[in-house]
Coordinates of C-alpha atoms and ligand atoms in Angstrom, one line a residue:
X116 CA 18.4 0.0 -2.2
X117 CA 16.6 2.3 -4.5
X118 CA 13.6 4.8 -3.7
X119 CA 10.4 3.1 -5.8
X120 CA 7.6 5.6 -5.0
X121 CA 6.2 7.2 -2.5
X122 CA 2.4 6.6 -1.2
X123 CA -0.2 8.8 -0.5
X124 CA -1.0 6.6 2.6
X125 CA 0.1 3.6 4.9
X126 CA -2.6 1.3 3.7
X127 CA -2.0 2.5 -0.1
X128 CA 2.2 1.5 1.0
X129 CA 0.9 -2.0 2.8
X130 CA -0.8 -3.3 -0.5
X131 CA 1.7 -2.1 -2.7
X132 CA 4.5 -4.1 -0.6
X133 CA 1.9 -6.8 -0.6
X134 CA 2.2 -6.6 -4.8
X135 CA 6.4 -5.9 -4.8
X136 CA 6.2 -9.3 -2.5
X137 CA 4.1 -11.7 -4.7
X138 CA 6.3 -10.6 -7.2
X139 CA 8.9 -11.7 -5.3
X140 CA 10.7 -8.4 -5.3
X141 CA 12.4 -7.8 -1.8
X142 CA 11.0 -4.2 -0.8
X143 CA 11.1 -2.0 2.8
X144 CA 8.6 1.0 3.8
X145 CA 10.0 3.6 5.2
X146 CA 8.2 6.7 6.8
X147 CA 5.9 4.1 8.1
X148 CA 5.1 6.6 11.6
X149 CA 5.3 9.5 10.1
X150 CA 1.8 9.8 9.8
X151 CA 1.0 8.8 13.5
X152 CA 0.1 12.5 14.9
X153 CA -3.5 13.0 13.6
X154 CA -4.6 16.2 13.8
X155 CA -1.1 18.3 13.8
X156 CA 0.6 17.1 10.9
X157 CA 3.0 19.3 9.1
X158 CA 2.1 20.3 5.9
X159 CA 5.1 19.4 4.5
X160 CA 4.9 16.0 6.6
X161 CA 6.7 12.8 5.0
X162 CA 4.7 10.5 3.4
X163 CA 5.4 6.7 3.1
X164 CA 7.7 5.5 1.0
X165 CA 8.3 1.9 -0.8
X166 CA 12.5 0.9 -1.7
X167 CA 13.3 -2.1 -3.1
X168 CA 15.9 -3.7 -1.7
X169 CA 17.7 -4.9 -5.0
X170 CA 18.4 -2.2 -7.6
X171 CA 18.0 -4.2 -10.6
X172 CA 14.8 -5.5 -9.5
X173 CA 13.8 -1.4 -10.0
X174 CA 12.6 -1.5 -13.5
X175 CA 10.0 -4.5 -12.1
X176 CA 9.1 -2.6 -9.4
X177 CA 8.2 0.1 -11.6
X178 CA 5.8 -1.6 -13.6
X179 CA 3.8 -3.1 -11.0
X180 CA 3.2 0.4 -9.2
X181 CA 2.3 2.0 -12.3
X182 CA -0.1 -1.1 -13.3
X183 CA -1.5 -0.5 -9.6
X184 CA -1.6 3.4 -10.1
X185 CA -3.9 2.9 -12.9
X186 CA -6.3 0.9 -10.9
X187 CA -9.0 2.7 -9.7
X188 CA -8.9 3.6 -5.9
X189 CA -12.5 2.3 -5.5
X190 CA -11.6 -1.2 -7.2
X191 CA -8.4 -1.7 -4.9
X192 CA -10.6 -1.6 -1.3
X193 CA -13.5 -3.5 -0.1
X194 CA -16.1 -2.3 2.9
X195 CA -16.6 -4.7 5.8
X196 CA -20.4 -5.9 6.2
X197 CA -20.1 -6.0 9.7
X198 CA -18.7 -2.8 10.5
X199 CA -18.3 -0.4 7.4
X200 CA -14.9 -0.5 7.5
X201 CA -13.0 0.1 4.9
X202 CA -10.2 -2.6 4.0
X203 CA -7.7 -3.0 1.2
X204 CA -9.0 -5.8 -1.7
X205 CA -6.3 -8.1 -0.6
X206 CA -7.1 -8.9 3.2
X207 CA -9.8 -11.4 4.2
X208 CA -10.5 -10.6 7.5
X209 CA -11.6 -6.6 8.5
X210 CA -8.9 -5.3 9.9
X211 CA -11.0 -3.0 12.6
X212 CA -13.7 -5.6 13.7
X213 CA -12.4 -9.4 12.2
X214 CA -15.1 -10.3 10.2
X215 CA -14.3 -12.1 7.5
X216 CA -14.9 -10.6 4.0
X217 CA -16.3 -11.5 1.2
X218 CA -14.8 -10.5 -2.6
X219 CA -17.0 -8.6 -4.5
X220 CA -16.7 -9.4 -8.1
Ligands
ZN89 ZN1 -15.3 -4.7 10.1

């Protein structure tokens, strides 16, 4: 096990697991709650964290986090029609309301 990166959020952590797994890299998030207490977090509070599972698949792993770093936030999310939601590129159904969502090129 070996510490890939940490992510400034859970959704940024979910589609970066999402990547590690289509590459077929075994990964794990840790710190996945630590964000649950709106409103009273620490300032020094944990932020999510992605590990692969295999160390040599680390250098990998690397690659595809700093391809994805270099993505611009506003080309990795889509906004639900329905509700305004705001959903990572990835998913095809909103995750708050369950419309389905269309790509946008
Ligand atoms: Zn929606």
């Amino acid at each position: 096990m070996r510490r890939l990166c940490s992510a400034a959020d859970l959704m940024e952590a979910r589609l970066l697991l999402d990547l590690l797994e289509h590459a077929y890299i075994p990964a794990r998030l840790f710190n996945e709650h630590a964000q649950g207490g709106v409103g009273d977090i620490p300032f020094t509070h944990a932020y999510p964290e992605v590990w692969v599972v295999n160390d040599g698949d680390f250098g990998r792993g690397l690659a595809l986090v700093r391809a994805f770093e270099r993505t611009p936030s506003d080309a990795r999310v889509v906004f639900c029609r329905a509700c305004g939601e705001e959903n990572p590129r990835n998913f095809q159904l909103c995750w708050h309301c369950g419309a389905g969502l269309e790509s946008i090129p």
